[in-house]
Coordinates of C-alpha atoms and ligand atoms in Angstrom, one line a residue:
X155 CA 129.0 163.6 163.3
X156 CA 128.1 159.9 163.9
X157 CA 129.8 157.8 166.6
X158 CA 129.5 154.1 165.9
X159 CA 130.0 152.2 169.1
X160 CA 131.7 148.8 169.4
X161 CA 129.5 145.7 169.7
X162 CA 130.5 145.1 173.3
X163 CA 129.8 148.6 174.5
X164 CA 128.1 148.8 177.9
X165 CA 125.1 150.9 178.9
X166 CA 127.3 152.8 181.3
X167 CA 129.7 153.7 178.4
X168 CA 126.8 154.8 176.2
X169 CA 125.5 157.1 179.0
X170 CA 129.0 158.5 179.6
X171 CA 129.3 159.4 175.9
X172 CA 125.8 161.0 175.8
X173 CA 126.7 163.1 178.9
X174 CA 129.9 164.3 177.2
X175 CA 128.0 165.2 174.0
X176 CA 125.6 167.2 176.1
X177 CA 128.3 168.9 178.2
X178 CA 129.8 170.1 174.9
X179 CA 126.5 171.8 174.1
X180 CA 125.3 169.3 171.5
X181 CA 122.3 167.1 171.2
X182 CA 122.8 163.4 171.3
X183 CA 120.5 161.3 169.0
X184 CA 120.7 157.6 169.8
X185 CA 119.9 155.0 167.3
X186 CA 119.8 151.4 168.5
X187 CA 120.0 148.9 165.6
X188 CA 119.7 145.1 165.9
X189 CA 123.4 144.9 166.6
X190 CA 125.0 148.3 167.0
X191 CA 124.3 151.6 168.8
X192 CA 125.1 154.8 167.0
X193 CA 125.1 158.3 168.5
X194 CA 124.6 161.4 166.4
X195 CA 126.4 164.5 167.7
X196 CA 124.1 167.2 166.4
X197 CA 124.9 171.0 166.5
X198 CA 127.0 173.7 165.0
X199 CA 130.6 172.7 164.3
X200 CA 130.2 169.3 165.9
X201 CA 132.9 167.9 163.6
X202 CA 135.5 170.1 165.3
X203 CA 135.2 168.0 168.5
X204 CA 136.1 164.8 166.7
X205 CA 139.3 164.6 168.7
X206 CA 137.5 164.5 172.0
X207 CA 135.8 161.2 170.9
X208 CA 138.8 159.7 169.4
X209 CA 140.0 159.0 172.9
X210 CA 137.0 156.7 173.8
X211 CA 138.1 153.2 173.2
X212 CA 134.5 151.9 172.9
X213 CA 133.9 154.0 169.8
X214 CA 134.5 151.9 166.7
X215 CA 134.4 154.7 164.1
X216 CA 133.6 158.4 163.7
X217 CA 131.9 159.5 160.5
X218 CA 131.3 163.1 159.4
X219 CA 128.0 163.8 157.6
X220 CA 128.7 165.9 154.5
X221 CA 125.2 167.2 154.0
X222 CA 123.9 170.3 155.9
X223 CA 121.0 168.2 157.1
X224 CA 122.1 165.4 159.4
X225 CA 119.3 163.4 160.9
X226 CA 117.3 163.5 157.7
X227 CA 120.3 162.2 155.7
X228 CA 120.9 158.6 154.4
X229 CA 124.4 159.0 155.9
X230 CA 122.8 159.1 159.3
X231 CA 120.3 156.3 158.6
X232 CA 120.8 153.9 155.8
X233 CA 117.5 152.0 156.0
X234 CA 114.2 153.5 154.9
X235 CA 112.1 155.0 157.7
X236 CA 108.6 153.7 158.1
X237 CA 106.3 156.2 159.8
X238 CA 103.4 154.8 161.8
X239 CA 100.2 156.9 161.7
X240 CA 98.3 155.3 164.6
X241 CA 99.5 151.9 163.4
X242 CA 99.1 152.5 159.7
X243 CA 102.6 152.5 158.1
X244 CA 103.9 154.9 155.5
X245 CA 107.1 154.0 153.8
X246 CA 106.6 150.2 153.9
X247 CA 105.7 147.9 151.0
X248 CA 102.1 149.2 150.8
X249 CA 101.4 152.5 149.1
X250 CA 99.1 154.7 151.2
X251 CA 96.3 156.8 149.7
X252 CA 95.4 159.9 151.7
X253 CA 92.2 161.5 150.3
X254 CA 89.5 163.9 151.2
X255 CA 88.2 167.4 150.6
X256 CA 90.5 170.4 150.5
X257 CA 88.5 171.9 153.4
X258 CA 86.1 170.5 156.0
X259 CA 82.9 172.2 154.9
X260 CA 80.2 170.6 157.1
X261 CA 79.7 167.3 158.8
X262 CA 77.3 165.7 156.3
X263 CA 79.5 166.4 153.2
X264 CA 82.6 165.3 155.2
X265 CA 81.1 162.0 156.2
X266 CA 79.8 161.4 152.7
X267 CA 83.3 162.0 151.3
X268 CA 84.9 159.9 154.0
X269 CA 82.7 156.9 153.3
X270 CA 83.3 157.2 149.6
X271 CA 87.1 157.5 149.8
X272 CA 87.2 154.6 152.2
X273 CA 85.1 152.5 149.8
X274 CA 87.5 153.5 146.9
X275 CA 90.5 152.2 148.9
X276 CA 92.0 155.2 150.8
X277 CA 93.1 154.7 154.4
X278 CA 93.7 158.2 155.6
X279 CA 91.2 161.1 155.5
X280 CA 92.5 164.5 154.9
X281 CA 90.6 167.8 155.2
X282 CA 91.6 171.3 156.3
X283 CA 90.0 172.8 159.4
X284 CA 92.5 175.7 159.3
X285 CA 93.0 176.8 155.7
X286 CA 95.9 178.9 154.4
X287 CA 94.2 180.9 151.7
X288 CA 95.8 183.4 149.2
X289 CA 93.0 185.8 149.8
X290 CA 91.8 186.9 153.3
X291 CA 88.3 187.0 151.9
X292 CA 88.2 183.3 150.9
X293 CA 86.8 180.6 153.2
X294 CA 89.3 180.2 156.1
X295 CA 88.1 176.9 157.5
X296 CA 85.9 175.9 160.4
X297 CA 88.6 175.7 163.0
X298 CA 87.9 173.5 166.0
X299 CA 84.4 172.6 164.8
X300 CA 86.1 171.2 161.7
X301 CA 88.5 169.2 163.8
X302 CA 85.5 167.7 165.7
X303 CA 83.9 166.7 162.4
X304 CA 87.1 165.0 161.3
X305 CA 87.2 163.1 164.6
X306 CA 83.6 162.0 164.1
X307 CA 84.3 160.9 160.6
X308 CA 87.2 158.8 162.0
X309 CA 84.9 157.1 164.5
X310 CA 82.3 156.4 161.7
X311 CA 84.8 155.0 159.2
X312 CA 88.0 153.9 161.0
X313 CA 90.0 156.1 158.6
X314 CA 93.0 157.9 160.2
X315 CA 93.0 161.7 160.1
X316 CA 95.5 164.2 158.8
X317 CA 94.9 167.9 159.0
X318 CA 96.9 171.1 158.9
X319 CA 98.2 173.2 161.8
X320 CA 99.1 176.8 160.6
X321 CA 100.7 178.3 163.6
X322 CA 102.6 177.1 166.7
X323 CA 99.7 177.9 168.9
X324 CA 97.4 175.6 167.0
X325 CA 99.6 172.5 167.3
X326 CA 98.4 171.4 170.7
X327 CA 94.7 171.8 169.6
X328 CA 95.2 170.0 166.3
X329 CA 97.2 167.2 168.0
X330 CA 94.2 166.5 170.3
X331 CA 92.1 165.5 167.3
X332 CA 94.4 164.4 164.4
X333 CA 96.5 161.3 163.9
X334 CA 99.0 163.2 161.8
X335 CA 99.8 166.9 161.6
X336 CA 100.1 168.6 158.1
X337 CA 102.5 171.5 157.5
X338 CA 101.4 173.3 154.4
X339 CA 103.6 174.4 151.6
X340 CA 103.3 178.1 152.7
X341 CA 104.6 177.1 156.1
X342 CA 107.5 174.9 155.1
X343 CA 109.9 177.5 156.4
X344 CA 107.9 178.6 159.4
X345 CA 110.7 177.5 161.8
X346 CA 108.8 178.2 165.0
X347 CA 106.0 175.9 163.7
X348 CA 108.5 173.3 162.7
X349 CA 110.1 173.3 166.2
X350 CA 106.6 173.0 167.8
X351 CA 105.6 170.0 165.7
X352 CA 109.0 168.6 166.4
X353 CA 108.0 168.4 170.0
X354 CA 104.5 166.9 169.3
X355 CA 103.7 163.3 169.8
X356 CA 102.0 163.0 166.4
X357 CA 103.7 162.2 163.0
X358 CA 104.1 165.1 160.6
X359 CA 103.3 165.4 156.9
X360 CA 105.7 168.1 155.7
X361 CA 104.7 169.7 152.3
X362 CA 107.4 171.1 150.1
X363 CA 107.2 174.9 149.7
X364 CA 106.3 175.9 146.2
X365 CA 109.6 177.7 145.7
X366 CA 111.8 175.5 147.9
X367 CA 114.6 173.3 146.7
X368 CA 114.8 169.6 147.8
X369 CA 117.7 170.6 150.1
X370 CA 115.6 173.3 151.8
X371 CA 112.8 170.7 152.2
X372 CA 115.3 168.4 153.9
X373 CA 116.6 171.3 156.1
X374 CA 112.9 171.9 157.2
X375 CA 112.6 168.2 158.0
X376 CA 115.8 168.5 160.0
X377 CA 114.1 171.1 162.2
X378 CA 111.4 168.6 163.2
X379 CA 113.8 165.7 163.6
X380 CA 116.2 167.7 165.7
X381 CA 113.5 168.4 168.2
X382 CA 113.0 164.6 168.8
X383 CA 110.1 163.8 166.5
X384 CA 111.4 161.1 164.2
X385 CA 108.1 160.6 162.3
X386 CA 108.3 162.8 159.3
X387 CA 106.8 162.1 155.9
X388 CA 107.7 164.5 153.0
X389 CA 105.3 165.6 150.4
X390 CA 106.0 166.8 146.8
X391 CA 103.1 169.0 145.8
X392 CA 104.4 170.9 142.8
X393 CA 106.7 173.9 142.4
X394 CA 106.5 177.3 140.6
X395 CA 108.0 177.3 137.1
X396 CA 107.4 179.5 134.0
X397 CA 104.7 176.9 132.8
X398 CA 101.2 178.2 133.1
X399 CA 99.1 175.4 131.6
X400 CA 99.0 173.7 135.1
X401 CA 98.7 175.4 138.5
X402 CA 102.2 174.1 139.6
X403 CA 104.8 171.8 138.0
X404 CA 104.8 168.5 139.8
X405 CA 108.5 167.8 140.3
X406 CA 108.6 164.0 140.0
X407 CA 112.5 164.2 139.9
X408 CA 112.2 165.1 143.6
X409 CA 111.1 161.5 144.5
X410 CA 114.3 159.6 143.4
X411 CA 116.4 162.6 144.5
X412 CA 115.0 162.6 148.0
X413 CA 115.2 158.8 148.2
X414 CA 118.9 159.0 147.4
X415 CA 119.6 161.7 150.0
X416 CA 117.2 160.8 152.7
X417 CA 115.6 157.8 154.5
X418 CA 112.3 159.6 155.0
X419 CA 109.1 158.4 153.2
X420 CA 107.9 160.6 150.3
X421 CA 104.3 161.0 149.2
X422 CA 103.0 163.0 146.2
X423 CA 100.1 165.4 145.9
X424 CA 99.0 165.4 142.2
X425 CA 96.0 167.6 143.0
X426 CA 97.9 170.7 143.9
X427 CA 100.7 169.6 141.7
X428 CA 98.5 170.0 138.6
X429 CA 95.5 172.0 139.7
X430 CA 93.5 170.2 137.0
X431 CA 91.1 167.4 137.8
X432 CA 91.7 165.4 134.6
X433 CA 95.4 165.3 135.1
X434 CA 95.3 163.8 138.6
X435 CA 94.9 160.1 137.8
X436 CA 97.8 160.0 135.3
X437 CA 100.1 162.0 137.5
X438 CA 99.2 159.7 140.4
X439 CA 100.3 156.8 138.4
X440 CA 103.5 158.5 137.4
X441 CA 104.3 159.3 141.0
X442 CA 104.0 155.7 142.0
X443 CA 106.1 154.6 139.1
X444 CA 108.8 157.1 140.2
X445 CA 108.8 155.5 143.7
X446 CA 106.4 157.5 145.8
X447 CA 105.3 155.8 149.1
X448 CA 101.8 157.3 148.9
X449 CA 99.5 159.8 147.4
X450 CA 97.6 162.8 148.7
X451 CA 94.5 163.4 146.5
X452 CA 91.7 165.9 146.9
X453 CA 88.3 164.3 146.5
X454 CA 84.8 165.8 146.6
X455 CA 81.4 164.4 145.9
X456 CA 80.3 167.7 144.5
X457 CA 83.5 169.4 143.4
X458 CA 81.7 172.2 141.5
X459 CA 80.2 173.3 144.9
X460 CA 83.4 172.9 146.9
X461 CA 84.5 175.9 149.0
X462 CA 88.1 175.5 147.9
X463 CA 90.1 173.7 145.2
X464 CA 87.0 172.2 143.5
X465 CA 88.7 172.4 140.1
X466 CA 91.4 169.9 141.1
X467 CA 89.2 167.7 143.2
X468 CA 88.3 164.3 141.6
X469 CA 85.0 162.4 142.1
X470 CA 85.1 159.3 144.4
X471 CA 84.5 157.0 141.3
X472 CA 87.7 158.5 139.7
X473 CA 89.6 157.8 143.0
X474 CA 88.5 154.2 142.7
X475 CA 89.8 154.0 139.1
X476 CA 93.0 155.8 140.1
X477 CA 93.7 153.3 142.8
X478 CA 93.1 150.4 140.4
X479 CA 95.6 152.1 138.0
X480 CA 98.3 152.6 140.7
X481 CA 97.7 149.0 142.0
X482 CA 98.8 147.6 138.6
X483 CA 101.9 149.9 138.6
X484 CA 102.7 149.1 142.2
X485 CA 102.6 145.4 141.5
X486 CA 105.2 145.8 138.7
X487 CA 107.5 147.4 141.3
X488 CA 107.0 144.7 143.9
X489 CA 104.7 146.9 146.0
X490 CA 101.0 146.8 147.0
X491 CA 98.2 149.2 147.4
Ligands
PEP506 C1 96.2 171.7 151.0 O1 96.8 170.6 151.2 O2 95.0 171.8 150.8 C2 97.0 172.8 150.7 C3 96.7 174.0 151.0 O3 98.2 172.4 150.2 P1 99.6 173.2 150.0 O4 100.0 173.6 151.4 O5 100.4 172.2 149.3 O6 99.3 174.4 149.1
MN507 MN1 93.7 172.3 148.6

């Protein structure tokens, strides 16, 4: 339920309303626009307390949110959210390219890739230090050593860093090194993890589960937002279908669907979405044409020797060509890269 306060509301009245919301056992989410203050009353059956607030004469209007997700919905926030990753904006006019190896393998290769993706036009470096692998016998990542390598690559290149946290207990450690926390597809419904990153100071990149609906993705975003972390970027990374010619089916429908339902920025991962190196550039272009705010692309200087996801990793030269391609598409849409 959203309480829109009158233009001449006083700070004392705002505080009184917040106290009442909390006394009733709900969370109050305050949004201070250029002119108006709105208060979200968030919790189970909040709408049934509508009458309590009808008695407050500094409340202009009361709106019920029809969707099961509230803070993630366009009903709660009409304007697009712009998420800052240590000053770099996602969701604004400029389309952001996040690139790097699937996993951090060693400091030399990471630095080589970091420099190459920066030269190609990427602004955020991504690499996993904790890797969720289908097989327990596959490379699991370098852990904290990998995080240190990412931090070194940031100092050398100025790129921002995003990397995955796989469990609640890793969030504090990963937050110490990364500029943004990634929640992987397999953890999209790990609610303890979502609550933990919801309390972290860093922005979150939330990947859609491979069998999750858009509504479930938005419900997962709601977990993070409801803990107070407003900086959530959603990522479409392909879903399971009957099709076997690609690793997953990149659901480009999800971009305009999410944009209609939610104010959160959306980026697209054509690397996992296709699983096929040669399909990445064209699907990156398609994602931008469909309204994506950014791309997440796996890049390796020697993909045939990569410890994970080499088949879908593109060469830095291809990243450069891909960025040129998306720049042309972005300009048609009044955006930039
Ligand atoms: C990854 O980003 O390397 C990854 C494991 O992706 P996902 O969680 O989308 O499978
Ligand atoms: Mn990968």
